[in-house]
CSV table of C-alpha atoms and ligand atoms in Angstrom, one decimal:
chain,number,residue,atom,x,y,z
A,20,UNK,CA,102.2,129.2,86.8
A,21,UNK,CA,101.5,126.9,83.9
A,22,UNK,CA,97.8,125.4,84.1
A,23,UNK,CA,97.4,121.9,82.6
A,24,UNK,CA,95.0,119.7,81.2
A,25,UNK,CA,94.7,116.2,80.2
A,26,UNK,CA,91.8,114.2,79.3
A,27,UNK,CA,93.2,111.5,76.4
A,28,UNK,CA,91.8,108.5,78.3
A,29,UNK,CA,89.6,107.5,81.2
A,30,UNK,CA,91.2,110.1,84.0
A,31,UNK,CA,90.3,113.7,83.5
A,32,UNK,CA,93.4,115.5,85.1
A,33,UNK,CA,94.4,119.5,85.7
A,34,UNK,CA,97.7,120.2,87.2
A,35,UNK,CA,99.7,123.7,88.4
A,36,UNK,CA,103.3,123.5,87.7
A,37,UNK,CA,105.8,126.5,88.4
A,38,UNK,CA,108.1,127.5,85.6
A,39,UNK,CA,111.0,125.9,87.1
A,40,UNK,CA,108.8,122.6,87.8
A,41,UNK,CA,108.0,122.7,91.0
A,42,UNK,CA,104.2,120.7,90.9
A,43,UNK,CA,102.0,122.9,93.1
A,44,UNK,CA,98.8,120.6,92.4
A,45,UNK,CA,98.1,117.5,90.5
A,46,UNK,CA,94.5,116.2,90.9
A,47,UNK,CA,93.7,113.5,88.7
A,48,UNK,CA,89.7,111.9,88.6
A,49,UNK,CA,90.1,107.9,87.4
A,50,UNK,CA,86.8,107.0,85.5
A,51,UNK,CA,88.7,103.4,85.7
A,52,UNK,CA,85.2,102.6,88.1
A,53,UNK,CA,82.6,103.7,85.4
A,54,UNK,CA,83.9,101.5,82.9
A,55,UNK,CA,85.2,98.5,84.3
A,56,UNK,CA,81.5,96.6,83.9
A,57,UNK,CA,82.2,97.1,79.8
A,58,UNK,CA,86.1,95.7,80.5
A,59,UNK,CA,87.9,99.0,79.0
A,60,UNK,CA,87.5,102.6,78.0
A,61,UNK,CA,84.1,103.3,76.2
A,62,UNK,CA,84.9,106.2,74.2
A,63,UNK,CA,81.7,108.5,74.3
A,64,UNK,CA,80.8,107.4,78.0
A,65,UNK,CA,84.6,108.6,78.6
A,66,UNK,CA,84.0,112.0,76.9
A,67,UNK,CA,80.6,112.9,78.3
A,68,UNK,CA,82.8,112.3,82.0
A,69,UNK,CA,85.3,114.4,81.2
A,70,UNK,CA,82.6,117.4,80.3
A,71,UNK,CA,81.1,116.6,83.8
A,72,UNK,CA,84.4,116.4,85.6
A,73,UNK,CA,86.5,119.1,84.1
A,74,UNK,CA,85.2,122.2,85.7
A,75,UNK,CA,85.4,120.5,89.4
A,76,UNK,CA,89.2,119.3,88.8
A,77,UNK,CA,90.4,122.5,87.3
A,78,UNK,CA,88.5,124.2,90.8
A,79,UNK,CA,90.2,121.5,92.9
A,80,UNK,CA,93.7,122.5,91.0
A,81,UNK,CA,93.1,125.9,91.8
A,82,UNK,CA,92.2,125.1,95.7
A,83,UNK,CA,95.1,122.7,96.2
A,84,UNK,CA,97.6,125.1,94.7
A,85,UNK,CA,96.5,128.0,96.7
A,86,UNK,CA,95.9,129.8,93.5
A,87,UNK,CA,93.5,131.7,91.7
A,88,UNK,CA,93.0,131.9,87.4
A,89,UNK,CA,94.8,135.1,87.9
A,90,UNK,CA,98.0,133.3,88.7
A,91,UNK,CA,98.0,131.1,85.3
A,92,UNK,CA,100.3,132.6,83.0
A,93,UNK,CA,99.6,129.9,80.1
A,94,UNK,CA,97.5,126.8,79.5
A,95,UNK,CA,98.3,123.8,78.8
A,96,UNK,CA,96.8,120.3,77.1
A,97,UNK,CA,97.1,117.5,75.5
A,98,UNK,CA,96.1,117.9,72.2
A,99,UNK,CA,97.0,114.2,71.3
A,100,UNK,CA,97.1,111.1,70.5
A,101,UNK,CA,94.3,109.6,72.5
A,102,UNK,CA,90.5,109.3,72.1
A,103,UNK,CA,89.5,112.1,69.6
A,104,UNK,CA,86.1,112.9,72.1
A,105,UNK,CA,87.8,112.9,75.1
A,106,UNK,CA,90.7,115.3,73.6
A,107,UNK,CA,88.2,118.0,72.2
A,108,UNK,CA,86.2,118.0,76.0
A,109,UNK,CA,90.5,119.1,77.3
A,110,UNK,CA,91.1,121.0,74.7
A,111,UNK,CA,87.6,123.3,74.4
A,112,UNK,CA,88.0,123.6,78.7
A,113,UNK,CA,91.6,125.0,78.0
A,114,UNK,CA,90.6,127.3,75.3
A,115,UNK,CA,88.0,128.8,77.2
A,116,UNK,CA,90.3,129.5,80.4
A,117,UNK,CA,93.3,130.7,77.8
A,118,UNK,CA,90.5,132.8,76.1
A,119,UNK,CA,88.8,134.3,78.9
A,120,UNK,CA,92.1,135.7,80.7
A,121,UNK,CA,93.8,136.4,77.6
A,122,UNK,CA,96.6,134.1,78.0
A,123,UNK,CA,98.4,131.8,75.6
A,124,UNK,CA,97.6,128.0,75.1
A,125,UNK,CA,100.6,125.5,75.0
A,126,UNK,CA,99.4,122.4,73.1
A,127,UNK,CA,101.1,119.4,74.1
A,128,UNK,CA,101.5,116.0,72.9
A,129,UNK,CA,100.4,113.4,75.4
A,130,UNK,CA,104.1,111.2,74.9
A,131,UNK,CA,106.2,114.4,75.3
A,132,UNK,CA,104.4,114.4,78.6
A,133,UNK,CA,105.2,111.2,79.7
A,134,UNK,CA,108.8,112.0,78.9
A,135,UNK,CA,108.9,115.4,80.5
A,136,UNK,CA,107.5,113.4,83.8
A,137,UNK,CA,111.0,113.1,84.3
A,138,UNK,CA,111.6,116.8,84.3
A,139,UNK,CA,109.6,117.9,87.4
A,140,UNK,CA,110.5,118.2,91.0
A,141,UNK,CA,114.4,118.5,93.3
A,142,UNK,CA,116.2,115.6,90.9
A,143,UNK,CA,114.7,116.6,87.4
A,144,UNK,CA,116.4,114.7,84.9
A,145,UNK,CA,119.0,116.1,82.3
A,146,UNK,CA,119.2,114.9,79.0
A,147,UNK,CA,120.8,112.5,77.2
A,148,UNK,CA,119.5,109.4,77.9
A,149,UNK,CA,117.3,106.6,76.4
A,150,UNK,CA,113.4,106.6,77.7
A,151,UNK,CA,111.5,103.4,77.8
A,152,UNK,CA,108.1,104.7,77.5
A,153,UNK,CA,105.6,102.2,78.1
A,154,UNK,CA,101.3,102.9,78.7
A,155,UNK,CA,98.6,101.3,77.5
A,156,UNK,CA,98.5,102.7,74.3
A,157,UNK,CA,102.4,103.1,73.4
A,158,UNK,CA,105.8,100.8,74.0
A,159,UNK,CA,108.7,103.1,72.7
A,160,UNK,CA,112.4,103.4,72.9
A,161,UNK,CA,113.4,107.0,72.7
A,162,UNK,CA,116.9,108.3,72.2
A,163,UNK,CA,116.7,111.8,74.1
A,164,UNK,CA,119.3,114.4,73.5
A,165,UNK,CA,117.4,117.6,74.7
A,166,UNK,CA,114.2,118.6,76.3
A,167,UNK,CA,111.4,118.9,74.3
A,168,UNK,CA,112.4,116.7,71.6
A,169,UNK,CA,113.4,112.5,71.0
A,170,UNK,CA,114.1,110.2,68.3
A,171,UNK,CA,112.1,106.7,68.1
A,172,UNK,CA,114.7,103.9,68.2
A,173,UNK,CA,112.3,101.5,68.5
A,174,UNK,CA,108.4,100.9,68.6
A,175,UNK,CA,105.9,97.9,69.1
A,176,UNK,CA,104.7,95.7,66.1
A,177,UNK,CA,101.0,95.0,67.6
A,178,UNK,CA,99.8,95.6,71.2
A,179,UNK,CA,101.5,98.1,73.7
A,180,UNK,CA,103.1,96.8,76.9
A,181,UNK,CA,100.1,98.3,79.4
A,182,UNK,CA,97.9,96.4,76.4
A,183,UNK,CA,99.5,93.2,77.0
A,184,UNK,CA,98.7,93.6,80.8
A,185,UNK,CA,95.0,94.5,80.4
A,186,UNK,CA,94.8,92.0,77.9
A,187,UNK,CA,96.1,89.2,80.1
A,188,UNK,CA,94.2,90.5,82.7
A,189,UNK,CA,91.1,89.8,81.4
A,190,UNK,CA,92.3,86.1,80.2
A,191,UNK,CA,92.9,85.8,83.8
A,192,UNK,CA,89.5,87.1,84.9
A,193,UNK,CA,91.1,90.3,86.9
A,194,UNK,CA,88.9,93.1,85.5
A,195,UNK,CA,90.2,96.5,83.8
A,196,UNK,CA,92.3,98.3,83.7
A,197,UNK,CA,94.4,95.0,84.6
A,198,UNK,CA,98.1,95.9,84.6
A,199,UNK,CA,98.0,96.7,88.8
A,200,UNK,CA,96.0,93.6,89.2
A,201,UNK,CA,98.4,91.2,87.5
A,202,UNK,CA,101.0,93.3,89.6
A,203,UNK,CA,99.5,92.4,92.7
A,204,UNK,CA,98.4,88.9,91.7
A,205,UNK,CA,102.0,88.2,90.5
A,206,UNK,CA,103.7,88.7,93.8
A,207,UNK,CA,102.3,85.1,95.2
A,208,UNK,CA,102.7,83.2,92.1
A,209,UNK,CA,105.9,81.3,90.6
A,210,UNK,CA,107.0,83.6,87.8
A,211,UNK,CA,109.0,80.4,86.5
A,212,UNK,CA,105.6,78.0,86.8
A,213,UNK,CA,105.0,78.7,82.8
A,214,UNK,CA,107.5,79.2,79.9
A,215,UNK,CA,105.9,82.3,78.0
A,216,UNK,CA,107.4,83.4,74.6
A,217,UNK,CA,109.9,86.8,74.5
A,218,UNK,CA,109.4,87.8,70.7
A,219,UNK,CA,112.7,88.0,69.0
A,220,UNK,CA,112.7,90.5,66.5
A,221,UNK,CA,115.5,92.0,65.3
A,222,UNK,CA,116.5,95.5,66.4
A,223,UNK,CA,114.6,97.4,68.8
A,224,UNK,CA,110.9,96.9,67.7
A,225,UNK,CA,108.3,95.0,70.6
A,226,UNK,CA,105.8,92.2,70.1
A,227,UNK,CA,103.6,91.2,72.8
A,228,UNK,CA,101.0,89.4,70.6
A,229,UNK,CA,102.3,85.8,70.1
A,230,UNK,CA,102.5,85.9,74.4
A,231,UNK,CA,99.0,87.2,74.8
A,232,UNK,CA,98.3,84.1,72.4
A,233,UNK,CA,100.2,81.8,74.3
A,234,UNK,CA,98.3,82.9,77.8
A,235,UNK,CA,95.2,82.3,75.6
A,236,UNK,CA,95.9,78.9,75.1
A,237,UNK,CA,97.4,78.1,78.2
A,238,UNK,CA,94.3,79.4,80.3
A,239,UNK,CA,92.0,77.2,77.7
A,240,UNK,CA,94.0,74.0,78.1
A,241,UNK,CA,93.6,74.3,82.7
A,242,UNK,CA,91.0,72.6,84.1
A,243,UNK,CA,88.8,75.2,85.6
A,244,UNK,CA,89.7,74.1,89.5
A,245,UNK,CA,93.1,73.9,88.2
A,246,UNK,CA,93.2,77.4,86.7
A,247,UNK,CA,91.7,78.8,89.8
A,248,UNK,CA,94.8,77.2,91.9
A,249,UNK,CA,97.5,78.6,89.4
A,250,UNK,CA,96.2,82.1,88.8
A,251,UNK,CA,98.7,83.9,90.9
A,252,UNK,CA,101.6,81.3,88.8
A,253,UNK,CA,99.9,82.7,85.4
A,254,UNK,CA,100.1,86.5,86.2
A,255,UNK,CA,103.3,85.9,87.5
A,256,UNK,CA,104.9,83.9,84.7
A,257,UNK,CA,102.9,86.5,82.4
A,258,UNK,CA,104.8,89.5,83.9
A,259,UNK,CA,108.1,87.8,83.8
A,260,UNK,CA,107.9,87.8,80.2
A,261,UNK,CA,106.8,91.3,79.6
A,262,UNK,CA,109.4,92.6,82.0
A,263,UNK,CA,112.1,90.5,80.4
A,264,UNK,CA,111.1,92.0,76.6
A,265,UNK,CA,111.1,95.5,78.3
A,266,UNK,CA,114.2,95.1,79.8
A,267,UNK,CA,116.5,93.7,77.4
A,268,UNK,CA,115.4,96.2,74.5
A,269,UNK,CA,116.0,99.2,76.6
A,270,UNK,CA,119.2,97.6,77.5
A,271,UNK,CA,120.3,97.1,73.8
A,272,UNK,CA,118.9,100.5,73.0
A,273,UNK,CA,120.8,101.9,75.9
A,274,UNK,CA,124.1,99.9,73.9
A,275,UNK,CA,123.6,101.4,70.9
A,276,UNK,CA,123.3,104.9,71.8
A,277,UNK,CA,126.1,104.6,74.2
A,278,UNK,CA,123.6,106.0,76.4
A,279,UNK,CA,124.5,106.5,80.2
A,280,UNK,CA,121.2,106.5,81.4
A,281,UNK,CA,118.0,104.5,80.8
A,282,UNK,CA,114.6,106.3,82.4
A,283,UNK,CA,111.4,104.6,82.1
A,284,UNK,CA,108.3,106.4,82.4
A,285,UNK,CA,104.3,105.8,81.2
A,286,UNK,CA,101.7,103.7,83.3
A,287,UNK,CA,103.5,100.6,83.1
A,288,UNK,CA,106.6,101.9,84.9
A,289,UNK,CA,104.6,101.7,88.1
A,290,UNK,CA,105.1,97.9,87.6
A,291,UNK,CA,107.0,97.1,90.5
A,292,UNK,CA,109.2,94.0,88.7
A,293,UNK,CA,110.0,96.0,86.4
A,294,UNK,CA,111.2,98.7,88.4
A,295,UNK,CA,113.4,96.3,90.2
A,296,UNK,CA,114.6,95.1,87.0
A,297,UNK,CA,116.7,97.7,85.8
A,298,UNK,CA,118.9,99.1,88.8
A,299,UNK,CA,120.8,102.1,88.2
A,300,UNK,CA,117.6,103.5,86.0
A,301,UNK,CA,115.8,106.5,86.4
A,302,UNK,CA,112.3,105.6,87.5
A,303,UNK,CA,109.3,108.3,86.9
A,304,UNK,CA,107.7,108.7,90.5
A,305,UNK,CA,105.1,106.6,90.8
A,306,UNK,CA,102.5,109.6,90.8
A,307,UNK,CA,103.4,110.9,87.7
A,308,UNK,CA,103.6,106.9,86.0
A,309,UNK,CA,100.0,106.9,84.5
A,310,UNK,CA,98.0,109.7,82.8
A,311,UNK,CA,98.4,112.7,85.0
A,312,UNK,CA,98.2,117.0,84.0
A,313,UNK,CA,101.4,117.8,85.9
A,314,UNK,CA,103.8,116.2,83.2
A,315,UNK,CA,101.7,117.9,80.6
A,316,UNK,CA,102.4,121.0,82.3
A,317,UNK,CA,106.4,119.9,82.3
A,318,UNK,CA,106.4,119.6,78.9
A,319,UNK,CA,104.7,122.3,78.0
A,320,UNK,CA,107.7,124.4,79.2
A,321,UNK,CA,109.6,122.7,76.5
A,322,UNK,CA,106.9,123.3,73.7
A,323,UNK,CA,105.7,126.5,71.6
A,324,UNK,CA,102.9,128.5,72.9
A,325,UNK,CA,100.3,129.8,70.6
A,326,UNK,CA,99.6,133.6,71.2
A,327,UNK,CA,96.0,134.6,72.4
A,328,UNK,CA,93.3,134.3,70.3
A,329,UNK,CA,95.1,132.4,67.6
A,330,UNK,CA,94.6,129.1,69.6
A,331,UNK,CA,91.0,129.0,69.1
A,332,UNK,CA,91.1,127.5,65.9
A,333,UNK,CA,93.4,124.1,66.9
A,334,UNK,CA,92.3,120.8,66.5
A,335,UNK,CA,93.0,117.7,68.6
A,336,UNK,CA,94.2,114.5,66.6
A,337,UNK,CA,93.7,110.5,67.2
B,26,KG4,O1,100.2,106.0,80.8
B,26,KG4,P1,98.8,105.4,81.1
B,26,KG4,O2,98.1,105.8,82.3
B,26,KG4,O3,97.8,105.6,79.9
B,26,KG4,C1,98.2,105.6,78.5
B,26,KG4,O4,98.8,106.6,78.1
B,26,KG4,O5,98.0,104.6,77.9
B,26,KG4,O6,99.0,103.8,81.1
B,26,KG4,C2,98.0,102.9,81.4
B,26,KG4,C3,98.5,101.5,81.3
B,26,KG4,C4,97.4,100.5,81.5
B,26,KG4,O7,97.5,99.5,80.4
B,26,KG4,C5,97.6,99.8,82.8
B,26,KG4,O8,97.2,98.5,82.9
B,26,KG4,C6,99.1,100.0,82.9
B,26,KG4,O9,99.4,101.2,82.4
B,26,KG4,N1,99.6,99.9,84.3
B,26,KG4,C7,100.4,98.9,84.8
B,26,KG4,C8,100.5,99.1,86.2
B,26,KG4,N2,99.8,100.2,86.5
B,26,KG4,C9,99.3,100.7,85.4
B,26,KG4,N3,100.9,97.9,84.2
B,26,KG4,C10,101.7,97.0,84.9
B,26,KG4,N4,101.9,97.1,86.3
B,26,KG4,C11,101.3,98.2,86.9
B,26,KG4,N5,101.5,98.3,88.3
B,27,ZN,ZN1,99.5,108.0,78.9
């Protein structure tokens, strides 16, 4: 059994994932709570979470699974990109357990994870297809042609799709982290009410700025009472507009590469519009959308373990 860790953000996470990818626990502790009074992720209040919250989720791992450290066969974590504190409290945890049973540590990077969400479970996905990968720190189209490995087709200019949620969120007055919210919100408004800009870039790049812009002057220009009675219309129309961007550049991408199959995966592919917006896609289960250990520990099957003690000297990155 593969042993994961992933601490990039605000959720401190440990997952136990068979070999073949079956997930035998996944137990992921949201911090969202602590930090929605500052209206996103704090960095060094995140970290010094983590270092309280990582022992008890790798012991609730272990207790879900049935298991015991003696079962671990490797460890895995996300050594990057994310917030450089909250990595190194993952990465020293998953050192010490690699260390102290004398097993090999499996760094991982945090977007291959999201990818090989796809890979766990009874309908695992086989490469090639295209992935939209869309969080709150990345928007990417990636032509996939094995496990373990993608090539960026395209990337965003400025903000990240989950970005643009939280972003407009907070326009809207629906507190962090605000991509559910607007989700909800959006499902008794108009989403035709307002005309929001879809960037047109050429080829396969993202720009969600100029709309986060546009919802800036919009919510300015309502009369208070007025803004109040057209929320739900706002989040809706907002949506729309992100969806539609998503949609059609993973369609074109999907074009170009001749690709069969588009999958989406990250934390804005829990976004129920736009999982009705692409039919015939494969969908990452809703579970495994936003950070979680378990993909970490999917990927980690596809990555290059470092023999024990050699491991103790990696770094995280940014
Ligand atoms: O993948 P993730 O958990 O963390 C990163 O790697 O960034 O993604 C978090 C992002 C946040 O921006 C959050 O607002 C967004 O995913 N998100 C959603 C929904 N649920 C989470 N965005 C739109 N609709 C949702 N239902
Ligand atoms: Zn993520």
């Amino acid at each position: 059994m593969i042993l994961a860790l992933e601490t990039s953000c605000d959720e401190t996470a440990a997952a136990l994932v068979t070999d073949d990818g079956a997930v035998r626990a996944n137990v992921v502790s949201s911090q969202a709570d602590l930090h929605a009074r500052y209206g996103g992720v704090v960095p060094e209040v995140a970290s010094r979470r983590h270092l309280e919250l990582v022992v008890p989720v790798v012991r609730e791992a272990l207790r879900e699974a049935n298991a015991e450290l003696g079962d671990v066969s490797r460890v895995a974590v996300t050594r990057g990109p994310g917030l450089i504190g909250a990595l190194l409290i993952g990465l020293a945890a998953a050192k010490a357990v690699a260390w102290a049973r004398r097993v090999p540590l499996v760094p991982v990077d945090h977007l291959q994870g999201h990818v090989a969400s796809l890979y766990l479970g009874e309908d695992a996905l086989e490469p090639p297809f295209v992935c939209l990968l869309a969080s709150g720190g990345h928007t990417l189209l990636l032509d996939v042609r094995e496990r373990g490995a993608a090539t960026v087709l395209g990337t965003t200019l400025d903000d990240a799709a989950g970005e643009a949620f939280d972003k407009g969120a907070r326009l809207l007055g629906l507190g962090y982290p605000g991509g559910a919210a607007i989700d909800a919100l959006a499902r008794s408004g108009d989403p035709d009410a307002f005309a929001f800009p879809v960037a047109r870039l050429p080829g396969l790049d993202f720009s969600f700025s100029g709309l986060k812009t546009a919802l800036l002057y919009t919510v300015r220009a309502l009369p208070q009472e007025e803004l109040e009675r057209r929320r739900a219309d706002l989040a809706a129309s907002y949506q729309r507009a992100i969806v539609r961007a998503l949609v059609e550049r993973a369609r074109a991408a999907a074009e170009r590469t001749r690709a069969d199959t588009v999958a989406v995966v990250g934390g804005v592919a829990a976004n129920s519009e736009l999982r009705g917006a692409l039919p015939g896609a494969v969908l990452a289960p809703l579970d495994l959308c936003t950070d979680n250990a378990a993909m970490i520990a999917s990927a980690a099957r596809y990555a290059e373990p470092v023999p024990y003690p050699d491991y103790l000297g990696l770094d995280a990155y940014a």
